Coordinates of C-alpha atoms in Angstrom, one line a residue:
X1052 CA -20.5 -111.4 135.8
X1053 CA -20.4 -112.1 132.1
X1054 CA -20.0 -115.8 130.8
X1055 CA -17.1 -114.6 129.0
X1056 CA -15.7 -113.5 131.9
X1057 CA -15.8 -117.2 133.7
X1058 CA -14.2 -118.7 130.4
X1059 CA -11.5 -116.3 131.2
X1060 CA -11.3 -116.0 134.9
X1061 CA -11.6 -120.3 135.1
X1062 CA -8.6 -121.1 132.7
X1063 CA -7.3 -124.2 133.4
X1064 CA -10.1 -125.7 134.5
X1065 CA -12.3 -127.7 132.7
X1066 CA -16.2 -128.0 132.5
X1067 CA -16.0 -131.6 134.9
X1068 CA -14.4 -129.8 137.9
X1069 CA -16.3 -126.4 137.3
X1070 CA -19.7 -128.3 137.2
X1071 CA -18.9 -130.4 140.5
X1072 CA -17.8 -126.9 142.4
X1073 CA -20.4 -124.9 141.6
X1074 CA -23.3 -127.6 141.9
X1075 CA -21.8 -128.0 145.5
X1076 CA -22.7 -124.1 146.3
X1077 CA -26.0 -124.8 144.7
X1078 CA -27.0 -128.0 143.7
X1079 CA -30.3 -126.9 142.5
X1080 CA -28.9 -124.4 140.4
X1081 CA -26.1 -126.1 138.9
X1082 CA -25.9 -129.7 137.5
X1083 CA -22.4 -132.2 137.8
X1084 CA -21.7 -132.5 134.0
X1085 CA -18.2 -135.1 134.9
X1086 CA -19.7 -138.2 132.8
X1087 CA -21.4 -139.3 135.9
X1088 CA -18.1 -140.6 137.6
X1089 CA -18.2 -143.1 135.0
X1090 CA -21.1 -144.8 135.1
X1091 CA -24.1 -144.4 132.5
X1092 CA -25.0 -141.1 130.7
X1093 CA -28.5 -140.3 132.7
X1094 CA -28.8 -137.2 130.0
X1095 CA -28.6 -139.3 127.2
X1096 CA -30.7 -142.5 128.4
X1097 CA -33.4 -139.4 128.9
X1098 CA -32.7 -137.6 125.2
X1099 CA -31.0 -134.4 126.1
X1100 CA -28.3 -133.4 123.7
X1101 CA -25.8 -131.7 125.1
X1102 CA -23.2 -129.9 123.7
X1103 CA -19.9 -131.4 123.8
X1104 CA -17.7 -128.3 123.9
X1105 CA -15.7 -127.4 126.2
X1106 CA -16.0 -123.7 127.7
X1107 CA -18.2 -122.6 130.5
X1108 CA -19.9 -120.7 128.4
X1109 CA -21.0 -124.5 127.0
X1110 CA -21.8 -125.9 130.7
X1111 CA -24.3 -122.7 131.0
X1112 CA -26.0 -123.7 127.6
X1113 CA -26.5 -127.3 128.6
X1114 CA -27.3 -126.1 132.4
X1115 CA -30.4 -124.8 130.4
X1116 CA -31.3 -127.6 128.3
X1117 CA -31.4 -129.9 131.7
X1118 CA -33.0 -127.6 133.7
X1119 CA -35.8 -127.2 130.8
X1120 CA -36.1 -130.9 130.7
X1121 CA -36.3 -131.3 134.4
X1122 CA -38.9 -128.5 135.7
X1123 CA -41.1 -129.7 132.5
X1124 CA -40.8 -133.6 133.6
X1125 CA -39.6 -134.2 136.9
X1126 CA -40.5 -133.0 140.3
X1127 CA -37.1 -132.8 142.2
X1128 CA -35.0 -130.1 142.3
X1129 CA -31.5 -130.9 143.4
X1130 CA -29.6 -132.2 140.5
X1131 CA -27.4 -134.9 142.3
X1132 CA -30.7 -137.0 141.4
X1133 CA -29.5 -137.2 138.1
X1134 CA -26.1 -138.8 139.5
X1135 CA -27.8 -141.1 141.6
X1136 CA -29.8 -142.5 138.6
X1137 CA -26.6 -143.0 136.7
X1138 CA -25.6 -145.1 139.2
X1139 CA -28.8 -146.5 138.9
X1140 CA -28.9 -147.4 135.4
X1141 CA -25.1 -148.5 135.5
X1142 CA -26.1 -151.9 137.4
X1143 CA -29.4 -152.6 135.2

């Protein structure tokens, strides 16, 4: 399946719900892009840049730029890390 065929096949739903139903069939695959239930930006605070677009097509481009970041820098896999030190940072 072509990522222009998710943009079209997922209309209607936007990159925060996408993120959280995929990353639930494989969380090491997929990371929850939903502003981190609102608490801090864990991708910021670590210097990714992420694009701010709203396609899937753009959750795919910035699934890369995290996944880059985390198998060069960090040794867990499964990203609900990330959301767990968003929580984290929230209370510091």
């Amino acid at each position: 399946m072509l990522i222009s065929d998710l943009n079209k096949k997922t209309k209607g739903m936007r990159i925060p719900s996408f993120s959280v139903l995929v990353h639930c069939l494989k969380p090491e695959v997929f990371p929850i892009m939903n502003a981190n239930e609102g608490y801090g930006n864990v991708f910021e605070l670590l210097g990714i840049t992420l694009s701010k677009g709203d396609k899937i097509s753009d959750y795919a481009s910035n699934c890369k730029l995290i996944k880059t970041y985390r198998d060069n820098n960090l040794s867990f896999k499964n990203y609900r890390t990330f959301d767990l030190v968003a929580r984290m940072i929230s209370k510091i």
